[in-house]
XYZ file of C-alpha atoms in Angstrom:
668
model
C -37.783 -33.941 2.657
C -34.809 -34.132 4.878
C -33.323 -37.009 2.850
C -33.778 -34.703 -0.468
C -31.943 -31.926 1.258
C -28.960 -34.218 2.271
C -28.752 -36.004 -0.967
C -28.806 -32.719 -3.155
C -25.219 -32.455 -4.831
C -24.055 -28.825 -3.722
C -20.772 -28.666 -5.766
C -21.228 -31.233 -8.348
C -19.501 -28.814 -10.901
C -16.516 -28.444 -8.884
C -16.161 -32.196 -8.119
C -16.404 -33.352 -11.499
C -13.280 -35.164 -13.082
C -10.837 -32.862 -14.512
C -7.500 -33.465 -16.139
C -5.774 -31.566 -13.467
C -6.739 -33.776 -10.831
C -6.273 -37.401 -12.644
C -4.930 -38.794 -8.984
C -7.989 -38.288 -6.945
C -11.324 -37.394 -8.651
C -14.840 -37.833 -7.567
C -15.220 -40.940 -9.774
C -13.430 -43.016 -7.119
C -16.142 -42.068 -4.404
C -19.071 -43.759 -3.799
C -22.400 -41.663 -3.283
C -22.532 -42.697 0.276
C -18.933 -41.211 0.492
C -20.073 -37.915 -1.424
C -22.834 -37.466 1.062
C -20.622 -37.999 4.081
C -17.821 -35.471 2.743
C -20.829 -32.854 1.879
C -22.126 -33.534 5.413
C -18.734 -32.775 7.130
C -17.949 -29.630 4.566
C -21.284 -28.065 5.711
C -21.614 -28.815 9.390
C -24.501 -31.396 9.190
C -23.799 -32.806 12.577
C -26.953 -35.058 12.711
C -26.109 -36.698 9.159
C -22.466 -37.244 10.258
C -23.798 -38.825 13.425
C -26.208 -41.017 11.742
C -23.637 -42.283 9.200
C -20.701 -42.833 11.518
C -23.220 -44.658 13.680
C -25.363 -46.609 11.248
C -22.431 -47.351 8.522
C -19.677 -49.220 10.405
C -17.942 -50.109 6.903
C -17.823 -46.275 5.952
C -14.447 -45.085 4.846
C -14.111 -42.017 7.098
C -10.405 -41.249 5.591
C -11.882 -40.679 1.902
C -10.869 -37.686 0.126
C -12.167 -35.245 -2.343
C -10.793 -34.121 -5.653
C -8.509 -31.864 -3.827
C -7.132 -34.603 -1.511
C -8.901 -33.433 1.570
C -10.706 -35.883 4.003
C -13.783 -35.426 6.263
C -11.703 -34.054 9.261
C -9.823 -31.354 7.246
C -13.125 -30.190 5.598
C -14.697 -30.037 9.025
C -11.920 -28.037 10.161
C -11.514 -25.827 7.350
C -15.055 -24.596 7.850
C -14.952 -24.670 11.459
C -17.511 -27.231 12.559
C -16.546 -28.026 16.013
C -19.044 -30.671 16.883
C -18.120 -32.318 13.578
C -14.672 -32.395 14.320
C -15.382 -34.052 17.712
C -17.475 -36.637 16.174
C -14.906 -37.631 13.616
C -11.845 -37.555 16.385
C -13.875 -40.317 18.422
C -13.409 -42.607 15.424
C -10.085 -45.024 15.409
C -7.931 -44.928 12.526
C -8.392 -41.517 11.711
C -6.032 -40.225 9.014
C -4.275 -36.845 8.718
C -4.792 -35.427 12.046
C -1.454 -33.548 11.880
C -2.544 -31.517 8.868
C -5.767 -30.664 10.476
C -4.116 -29.617 13.483
C -2.038 -27.417 11.274
C -4.941 -26.150 9.341
C -6.762 -25.269 12.369
C -3.911 -23.191 13.593
C -3.283 -21.271 10.524
C -7.019 -20.217 10.685
C -6.757 -19.531 14.369
C -9.622 -21.825 15.459
C -8.608 -22.023 19.274
C -11.383 -24.518 20.297
C -10.850 -27.055 17.392
C -7.111 -26.841 18.148
C -7.925 -27.755 21.776
C -10.236 -30.589 20.521
C -7.591 -31.976 18.239
C -4.945 -31.680 21.077
C -6.995 -33.849 23.276
C -6.792 -36.792 20.896
C -4.826 -39.942 22.025
C -2.386 -39.322 19.391
C -0.670 -36.321 21.273
C -0.726 -38.094 24.394
C 2.852 -38.414 24.637
C 3.745 -34.759 23.266
C 6.338 -36.117 20.712
C 3.980 -35.356 17.507
C 3.975 -31.576 18.668
C 7.787 -31.612 18.557
C 8.478 -33.577 15.291
C 7.843 -31.899 12.160
C 6.276 -33.884 9.225
C 9.715 -34.496 7.662
C 10.758 -35.698 10.952
C 7.842 -37.992 11.814
C 7.301 -41.574 10.933
C 6.744 -41.822 7.196
C 4.849 -45.194 7.628
C 1.779 -43.819 9.418
C -0.740 -41.490 7.884
C -0.605 -38.673 10.415
C 0.375 -36.228 7.818
C -0.098 -36.214 3.881
C 3.256 -37.159 2.823
C 2.510 -37.344 -0.840
C 1.946 -33.491 -0.792
C -1.754 -33.696 -1.585
C -4.369 -32.242 0.638
C -1.726 -30.193 2.777
C -0.804 -26.488 2.472
C 2.298 -26.498 4.576
C 6.073 -27.172 4.248
C 7.281 -30.625 5.785
C 9.627 -28.499 8.085
C 6.559 -26.820 9.835
C 5.649 -27.881 13.293
C 2.453 -26.776 15.073
C 4.543 -24.483 17.319
C 6.247 -22.623 14.453
C 3.020 -22.198 12.509
C 0.998 -20.817 15.495
C 4.187 -18.425 16.186
C 4.219 -17.052 12.361
C 0.457 -16.634 12.554
C 0.818 -14.594 15.716
C -1.638 -17.033 17.666
C -1.057 -16.211 21.281
C -3.538 -18.419 22.749
C -2.635 -21.410 20.647
C 1.041 -20.732 20.911
C 0.338 -20.800 24.984
C -1.626 -23.994 24.704
C 1.384 -25.672 22.659
C 4.029 -24.376 25.177
C 2.010 -25.921 27.997
C 2.038 -29.208 26.316
C 5.626 -28.993 25.944
C 6.307 -27.763 22.345
C 9.479 -25.831 21.703
C 10.973 -24.242 18.544
C 14.739 -25.789 18.115
C 17.279 -22.981 17.589
C 18.722 -23.637 14.156
C 22.628 -24.325 14.208
C 25.051 -22.020 13.098
C 25.169 -21.232 9.455
C 28.902 -22.615 9.084
C 27.951 -25.757 11.227
C 29.615 -28.575 9.872
C 27.727 -31.408 11.961
C 26.614 -34.392 10.345
C 22.959 -33.514 10.255
C 23.406 -30.113 8.770
C 25.844 -31.542 6.147
C 23.570 -34.419 5.172
C 20.663 -31.963 4.830
C 22.750 -29.629 2.804
C 23.831 -32.220 0.667
C 20.259 -33.744 0.115
C 18.529 -30.517 -0.490
C 19.936 -27.322 0.105
C 16.823 -25.240 -0.599
C 14.871 -27.101 1.789
C 17.761 -26.786 4.408
C 17.709 -22.963 4.043
C 13.929 -22.822 3.856
C 13.785 -24.894 7.249
C 16.087 -22.453 8.909
C 14.115 -19.175 7.813
C 10.870 -20.992 9.033
C 12.505 -21.621 12.474
C 13.712 -18.069 12.790
C 10.418 -16.749 11.524
C 8.943 -18.683 14.644
C 11.654 -17.560 17.151
C 11.344 -14.089 15.889
C 7.447 -13.949 16.526
C 6.504 -11.554 19.138
C 3.894 -14.237 20.450
C 6.883 -16.848 20.824
C 9.202 -14.204 22.248
C 6.411 -12.802 24.895
C 5.410 -16.510 26.043
C 8.718 -18.703 25.990
C 11.246 -16.524 27.344
C 11.630 -15.381 31.093
C 13.583 -12.279 29.649
C 11.820 -11.373 26.337
C 13.569 -7.959 25.871
C 16.933 -9.743 26.158
C 16.055 -12.418 24.127
C 14.716 -10.264 21.313
C 17.858 -7.789 21.214
C 20.126 -10.963 20.870
C 17.874 -12.383 18.418
C 17.662 -9.036 16.465
C 21.486 -9.068 16.296
C 21.938 -12.724 15.303
C 19.414 -12.009 12.309
C 21.042 -8.899 11.067
C 24.523 -10.841 10.911
C 22.632 -13.589 9.001
C 21.367 -11.049 6.592
C 24.979 -10.285 5.746
C 26.090 -13.773 5.489
C 22.987 -15.455 3.515
C 22.642 -12.777 0.647
C 19.936 -14.896 -0.890
C 17.641 -14.289 2.004
C 18.901 -10.785 3.090
C 15.371 -9.183 2.845
C 13.850 -11.957 4.895
C 16.479 -11.838 7.879
C 16.300 -8.157 7.626
C 12.454 -8.092 8.107
C 12.672 -10.450 11.141
C 15.371 -8.571 12.754
C 13.345 -5.426 12.198
C 10.352 -7.405 13.760
C 12.357 -8.179 17.079
C 13.274 -4.666 17.346
C 9.598 -3.484 16.892
C 8.692 -5.801 19.762
C 11.166 -4.399 22.104
C 9.749 -0.744 21.363
C 6.349 -1.979 21.640
C 6.999 -3.181 24.998
C 8.779 0.118 26.107
C 5.693 1.966 24.724
C 3.370 0.351 26.987
C 5.173 1.438 30.221
C 3.070 3.493 32.525
C 5.616 4.617 35.061
C 9.406 4.906 35.914
C 9.350 1.423 37.791
C 8.316 -0.315 34.423
C 10.860 1.736 32.387
C 13.641 0.847 34.650
C 12.547 -2.900 34.525
C 12.931 -3.005 30.795
C 16.004 -1.086 30.726
C 18.071 -2.752 33.592
C 19.313 -6.264 33.715
C 18.704 -8.851 36.354
C 21.512 -9.622 38.823
C 22.581 -12.758 36.776
C 23.121 -10.963 33.672
C 25.313 -8.283 35.097
C 27.619 -10.168 37.314
C 30.549 -9.798 34.778
C 29.560 -6.348 33.439
C 29.838 -2.770 34.580
C 27.128 -1.347 36.918
C 25.888 2.174 36.632
C 25.082 3.365 39.974
C 21.693 2.398 40.859
C 20.852 1.252 37.666
C 22.919 -1.104 35.640
C 21.120 -0.442 32.452
C 22.411 -3.640 30.867
C 19.629 -3.931 28.158
C 20.037 -0.330 27.097
C 23.687 -0.924 26.653
C 23.114 -3.848 24.411
C 20.569 -2.005 22.469
C 23.165 0.599 21.740
C 25.657 -2.034 21.045
C 23.170 -3.673 18.474
C 22.111 -0.141 17.130
C 18.534 -0.586 17.983
C 17.976 3.189 17.492
C 14.010 3.296 17.984
C 14.314 1.761 21.424
C 17.297 4.115 22.373
C 15.621 7.167 21.000
C 12.111 6.348 22.422
C 10.804 8.982 24.855
C 10.233 6.818 27.686
C 14.074 5.647 27.456
C 15.146 9.355 26.760
C 13.275 10.303 29.903
C 15.092 7.941 32.024
C 18.520 8.523 30.649
C 17.771 12.520 31.153
C 16.965 11.670 34.809
C 20.403 9.983 35.033
C 22.143 12.726 33.364
C 21.289 15.428 35.803
C 21.922 13.248 38.832
C 22.245 15.339 42.012
C 21.205 18.354 39.975
C 17.677 17.385 39.203
C 16.553 21.199 39.665
C 19.144 22.208 36.961
C 16.707 20.837 34.148
C 14.100 23.483 34.787
C 16.548 26.415 34.727
C 17.002 28.820 32.011
C 20.053 28.728 29.312
C 21.640 31.337 31.240
C 21.788 29.574 34.515
C 23.009 26.568 32.809
C 25.822 28.595 31.131
C 26.692 30.276 34.283
C 27.254 27.171 36.017
C 29.206 25.801 33.109
C 31.539 28.916 33.534
C 31.847 28.337 37.366
C 32.839 24.742 36.904
C 35.408 25.676 34.291
C 36.952 28.542 36.202
C 37.038 26.584 39.530
C 38.025 23.143 37.910
C 41.203 22.809 39.761
C 39.537 23.711 43.310
C 36.907 21.192 42.426
C 39.185 18.460 41.483
C 41.276 18.896 44.691
C 38.086 18.663 46.940
C 37.077 15.589 45.043
C 40.647 14.156 45.500
C 40.581 14.659 49.329
C 37.041 14.082 50.086
C 34.939 12.160 47.327
C 32.148 11.334 49.633
C 31.563 14.832 50.525
C 28.451 16.691 49.011
C 30.767 18.548 46.448
C 32.435 15.292 45.616
C 29.261 13.580 44.887
C 28.261 16.451 42.651
C 31.503 16.076 40.729
C 30.609 12.359 40.284
C 27.480 13.318 38.416
C 27.567 12.580 34.675
C 26.576 16.258 33.735
C 29.525 17.853 35.714
C 31.813 14.908 34.812
C 31.045 15.973 31.183
C 31.569 19.495 31.759
C 34.938 18.829 33.597
C 36.271 16.893 30.710
C 35.124 19.095 27.884
C 36.840 21.995 29.868
C 40.050 20.023 30.061
C 39.807 19.093 26.318
C 39.261 22.753 25.216
C 41.998 24.051 27.444
C 44.425 21.559 26.204
C 43.541 22.709 22.564
C 44.053 26.251 23.545
C 47.477 25.705 24.950
C 48.463 23.772 22.176
C 47.413 26.327 19.727
C 49.215 29.030 21.660
C 52.359 26.639 21.736
C 52.537 26.557 17.959
C 51.338 30.056 17.248
C 55.349 31.313 16.808
C 55.849 28.737 14.384
C 52.795 29.120 11.835
C 55.409 30.581 9.358
C 58.668 29.075 10.651
C 60.627 26.227 8.918
C 58.953 23.362 7.084
C 61.177 20.690 8.648
C 60.978 19.634 12.174
C 64.191 19.869 14.549
C 66.645 16.822 13.639
C 64.638 15.598 10.641
C 65.542 15.566 6.978
C 63.213 15.284 3.956
C 63.553 11.549 4.011
C 62.581 11.070 7.823
C 58.974 11.680 7.540
C 56.960 8.635 8.702
C 56.425 6.052 6.409
C 52.550 5.057 7.617
C 50.700 6.925 5.376
C 47.611 4.912 5.176
C 45.484 2.813 7.872
C 44.164 -0.703 7.189
C 40.275 -0.517 6.783
C 38.711 -3.285 8.838
C 34.970 -2.645 8.113
C 32.974 -3.373 5.016
C 33.041 -0.708 2.096
C 29.782 0.939 1.882
C 28.086 1.730 -1.663
C 29.104 5.339 -1.473
C 32.803 4.278 -0.907
C 32.866 1.873 -3.588
C 31.479 4.787 -5.887
C 34.149 7.078 -4.856
C 36.814 4.598 -5.235
C 35.440 3.451 -8.690
C 35.404 7.082 -9.687
C 39.026 7.619 -8.514
C 40.124 4.587 -10.444
C 38.347 5.755 -13.458
C 39.905 9.155 -13.282
C 43.439 7.917 -12.789
C 42.974 5.489 -15.843
C 41.822 8.098 -18.050
C 44.530 10.510 -16.773
C 47.309 8.017 -17.394
C 45.830 6.658 -20.724
C 45.624 10.167 -22.298
C 49.055 11.126 -21.053
C 50.507 8.035 -22.849
C 48.439 8.901 -25.952
C 49.730 12.328 -26.311
C 53.045 12.633 -24.503
C 54.863 12.035 -27.983
C 53.148 15.314 -29.185
C 54.680 17.897 -27.010
C 54.640 21.180 -28.738
C 52.737 19.732 -31.828
C 49.147 20.425 -30.161
C 46.718 22.879 -30.193
C 47.406 23.271 -26.721
C 49.536 21.395 -23.923
C 46.737 19.347 -22.710
C 47.506 15.751 -21.893
C 51.392 16.222 -22.713
C 52.264 15.804 -19.120
C 50.829 13.962 -16.105
C 50.059 17.553 -14.641
C 48.346 18.554 -17.583
C 46.483 15.485 -18.078
C 45.235 15.823 -14.437
C 44.194 19.414 -14.627
C 42.328 18.927 -18.082
C 40.135 15.770 -16.817
C 39.731 17.598 -13.509
C 38.198 20.627 -14.978
C 36.385 18.593 -17.531
C 34.130 17.215 -14.687
C 32.858 20.890 -14.106
C 32.674 21.682 -17.999
C 35.582 23.980 -17.997
C 37.809 22.035 -20.541
C 37.923 22.518 -24.139
C 36.988 19.747 -26.831
C 40.068 21.116 -28.899
C 42.355 19.882 -26.141
C 42.524 16.476 -28.272
C 43.390 18.433 -31.568
C 46.941 18.102 -33.286
C 48.506 20.681 -35.271
C 49.866 17.871 -37.510
C 48.088 15.372 -39.762
C 47.842 12.293 -37.548
C 44.020 11.817 -37.589
C 44.088 8.249 -36.273
C 45.474 9.486 -32.988
C 43.279 12.431 -32.993
C 40.164 10.396 -33.546
C 41.464 8.008 -30.851
C 41.575 11.090 -28.479
C 38.259 12.141 -29.474
C 36.726 8.817 -28.712
C 38.534 8.433 -25.181
C 37.555 12.359 -24.069
C 33.971 11.357 -24.842
C 33.931 8.129 -23.088
C 35.542 9.846 -20.067
C 32.862 12.503 -20.237
C 30.182 9.924 -20.519
C 31.312 7.865 -17.625
C 32.739 10.508 -15.237
C 30.336 13.335 -15.638
C 27.002 11.711 -16.875
C 27.211 8.336 -14.993
C 29.490 8.369 -11.973
C 28.914 12.019 -10.937
C 25.073 11.799 -11.193
C 25.104 8.658 -9.201
C 27.170 10.292 -6.670
C 25.048 13.209 -6.381
C 21.869 10.717 -6.274
C 23.739 8.767 -3.530
C 24.277 11.922 -1.376
C 20.830 12.975 -2.049
C 19.400 9.580 -0.793
C 21.660 9.484 2.206
C 20.875 12.856 3.150
C 17.099 12.323 2.891
C 17.512 9.029 4.680
C 19.116 10.978 7.712
C 16.844 13.994 7.595
C 13.699 11.656 7.757
C 15.336 10.174 10.989
C 17.110 13.115 12.157
C 15.405 13.142 15.426
C 16.207 9.378 16.094
C 19.679 9.552 14.841
C 20.344 12.721 17.052
C 18.781 11.034 20.147
C 20.868 7.859 19.465
C 24.193 9.712 19.123
C 23.301 11.845 22.275
C 22.479 8.705 24.387
C 25.885 7.137 23.330
C 27.560 10.393 24.692
C 25.917 10.101 27.996
C 26.401 6.638 28.300
C 30.197 6.930 28.338
C 29.764 9.332 31.424
C 27.389 6.890 33.338
C 30.233 4.599 34.669
C 31.760 4.704 37.809
C 35.382 6.167 37.703
C 37.218 8.636 35.374
C 35.674 11.445 37.234
C 38.902 13.872 37.359
C 39.777 15.083 33.761
C 43.328 15.555 32.610
C 45.857 16.239 34.016
C 44.292 15.744 37.534
C 44.031 12.225 37.178
C 47.599 11.568 36.811
C 47.980 11.526 40.688
C 45.870 8.616 41.894
C 43.327 9.639 44.587
C 42.736 7.592 47.839
C 39.523 6.288 46.278
C 41.035 4.774 43.347
C 43.601 3.064 45.609
C 40.658 1.556 47.936
C 38.620 0.633 44.795
C 41.940 -1.072 43.344
C 42.530 -3.062 46.659
C 38.791 -4.054 46.934
C 38.977 -5.237 43.480
C 41.914 -7.516 44.241
C 40.089 -8.841 47.445
C 36.969 -9.784 45.200
C 39.215 -11.460 42.718
C 40.996 -13.560 45.141
C 38.205 -14.082 47.646
C 34.372 -14.767 46.961
C 32.694 -11.919 48.603
C 29.397 -12.729 49.725
C 26.561 -10.674 48.213
C 23.286 -9.596 49.611
C 21.242 -12.438 48.112
C 18.116 -11.625 49.636
C 17.997 -7.977 48.112
C 19.107 -9.578 44.919
C 16.126 -12.115 44.888
C 13.842 -9.321 45.791
C 14.789 -7.167 42.916
C 14.756 -10.346 40.719
C 11.050 -11.215 41.585
C 9.915 -7.506 41.347
C 11.335 -7.342 37.746
C 9.839 -10.608 36.796
C 6.258 -9.463 38.083
C 6.737 -6.091 36.183
C 7.949 -7.935 33.019
C 4.858 -10.314 33.204
C 2.506 -7.349 33.656
C 4.046 -5.680 30.411
C 3.865 -9.101 28.470
C 0.080 -9.458 29.400
C -0.571 -5.811 28.443
C 1.310 -6.207 25.216
C -0.674 -9.642 24.559
C -4.157 -7.969 25.102
C -3.096 -4.998 22.892
C -2.180 -7.273 20.218
C -5.227 -9.561 20.389
C -7.100 -6.316 20.484
C -5.650 -4.757 17.405
C -6.159 -8.091 15.841
C -9.826 -8.450 16.557
C -10.368 -4.702 15.293
C -8.815 -5.625 11.788
C -10.605 -8.847 11.576
C -14.075 -7.844 13.138
C -16.143 -7.618 10.033
C -14.954 -10.657 8.187
C -14.806 -12.806 11.589
C -18.158 -11.905 12.555
C -19.807 -12.457 9.095
C -18.089 -15.847 8.943
C -19.296 -16.994 12.477
C -22.813 -15.895 11.594
C -22.870 -17.921 8.466
C -21.367 -21.085 10.389
C -24.086 -20.520 13.092
C -26.872 -20.386 10.415
C -25.461 -23.385 8.492
C -25.456 -25.623 11.769
C -28.837 -24.094 13.026
C -30.293 -25.108 9.571
C -29.376 -28.827 9.910
C -30.324 -28.847 13.520
C -33.961 -27.518 12.725
C -34.119 -30.034 9.850
C -33.387 -32.812 12.126
C -35.793 -31.562 14.793
C -38.337 -31.122 12.168
C -37.811 -34.590 10.882
C -37.923 -35.809 14.496
C -41.239 -34.017 15.262
C -42.600 -35.376 11.936
C -41.759 -39.018 13.116
C -43.276 -38.291 16.567
C -46.376 -36.830 15.019
C -46.697 -39.781 12.660
C -46.489 -42.139 15.531
C -48.978 -40.224 17.702
C -51.395 -40.373 14.559
C -50.966 -44.009 14.151
C -51.513 -45.136 17.655
C -54.759 -42.579 17.701
C -55.815 -44.720 14.656
C -55.245 -47.852 16.535
C -57.224 -46.421 19.549
C -60.165 -45.384 17.343
C -60.151 -48.484 15.600
C -60.188 -50.552 18.707
C -62.843 -48.290 20.309
C -64.992 -48.658 17.203
C -65.058 -52.499 17.224
C -65.857 -52.372 20.983
C -68.963 -50.282 20.267
C -70.096 -52.617 17.547
C-alpha cells in the first residue's frame, strides 16, 4: 500500500512537457527522479531518507520543469527534516538559491540549517552576491532558471527588504553587511565599468542596496546610533530622488521609510529619559557643535535641518521642547493668559533695568531668568517692536514730503533691482512665470498688429502698449469687449488675425493657465490644511530652537557693549583653541553608556512591536500553512510506521508458523 501511495503521480498534468519549457521538461527525468522530487516536495521524510541511502547513483540535483531541484522544493514547502537530509549530501547544487528562498519566506529554522552547511564556513558566500561569486560552481542558478531573485541580491539585502529581524540578526552575527553604494557621480573603475556594461543593472543594484540599508530591520540591528543613521540616510535618499529622476518615487518612498522609523522609535518612548536619549547626541557627535544647556539636541537639530516634520512635531518631542522653552519658569505653563500678558508687559517696561542687571551679574537669579528661552524671546521681540515704532515715528513727518531723497537725483536710484534665485523653481513659480511670459508676448504681439491703426479702430485697444496691457489684463476677468479687434476700415485680413490671436489668448490665459493656477492654489492650500498642525509645530520648533543657544541674551541696542561674561567666554574659547583642555571623560562615558542602554531598550521594544504586528497580519494564513505542513509530514510518518508495523507483524506470524510447525513435528 505504501509503495502505491509514493508512486502515485500527484501533478502529472503540471509536469507534462509544454512548449514554454523546452529546455527542461519532465521527459528528461527518470521515474526514480520523479519520485524523489515528489517526496522532497511533499515532505515524505522516510522516502527521501530511503532513496538517499539505498540509491547511491541518484542525481540529487535533478530539476523539474520549472528548474527547481529537490532542495529548493523542500525549502519552498518548509520541510525542515527533508532539507537537513539533503544538506548532508556532497555536491549539492543551488544552496545559495535555497537560502534566498528560505529568507524570502521567513523560514528561520531552515535558514539556520542552511547556514550551518560547510559552504558558509568562511562567510564569504554571505558577502558576495550571485553576480560577484564564482560562476564556475553551481552555488546559484546562473542560467536564470529556477531562481526568483536578481543577481545583485545578497542574503542580508533580501532579509532586510523582507523585514525579517531574526534572520537579519543571524546574518549580522555571521559577518554579513550591506555595502554602501558609491556616490552617484563616482567615476571609479568599477562604477564606470558597470555603467558602461549595463546601466539598468547598475541603477537597480543601487536601489536594492538602498532598500536594504533603509529597512527598519537593518537600521535597528546594524547601527550603534540608528536614529542618526536613519536621519542621514533619509536626507541622502531625498537628494538622490532629485538627481535620479527615473527612480524618484522609489527614493522618496525609502526616504519616508527612514523618517517613519525614527518617528516609530520616538512613539515608543515611555518617559522623559528615553525622549532625551533620542533627541540628544552622544559626546562624540557634538564635539564640533553648539551645545544647548544640559541637552545638546543634536539629533533634533538634524531633523529640523532635513525637515523631518513628523519627528519634530511629535507630541513627545514637542513636550520636551516646551519644557526647555519655559526653563526656570516651569510654573508659567499652568498660568492663565492674563498672567502671561502681565509678565510680558513687565519685561517690556523693565527691559533696560533687566538688561543692566544681566550685564552686571549674569549668574544671579534674575540673570539666569533672562537666559531662559522664553524671556530671551520676549526681550528680543520687544526690542524689535520698539525699533519699528521709532522708525515709523521718525518717518511720520515725511509721509507726504518730497519724492527724492536728499542729495539724490532721478538717476541715482540703486541699480540692483533683482536678487539672484539660488533654489529650484517650484511648479507654482514656473506656472506664474509662464503666465507672465504669455501675457507679455500677446501684449507686444497685439500692439505690433494694431499700432498702425491708431484712430481707425472701434476703440483705442491695442494701439499703444498701455492700452494693450489694459485690454488683456481686464480680459482675464471677462471685462474686455470682443469688438476691441474691430477696424473701421475694410482690412478683413488684419481683423481676422486679431480675432484669432485674441481668441487664442483667452483660451490659453483664462481657460488653461488661470484654471491651472487656481487648481494648484487649491491643492497647495489643501495640503497645508491637512498637515496644518504638523506645519505649525514644525515652524514653532524652528523658532524656539533659535533661542535655545547660549549667548545673545541681551537684545539690541543693549548688546552693543560687551558684557563681562562675553569677555570671559571669549578668552575661554581662545584657551580651548590653543590648549587642549581636559574633559570629564568619566562623566561622558557614563552618559554614553546610559544612552546606549536606553537606545538598546527602545530598539528591542521596536522589534517586538514589529514582529507582533507582523504576526497579527499573517496569523490566519501562517497557522493554516503550518497545520497543512504538519498534517502532510504526519501522514508520511504514519504510513512509515504502519508499513514498519506490518513488516513486524508479518515477521512474528512467520516465526509463529515455524514454531507451530516444529511443535507439530515434535508431537508426531
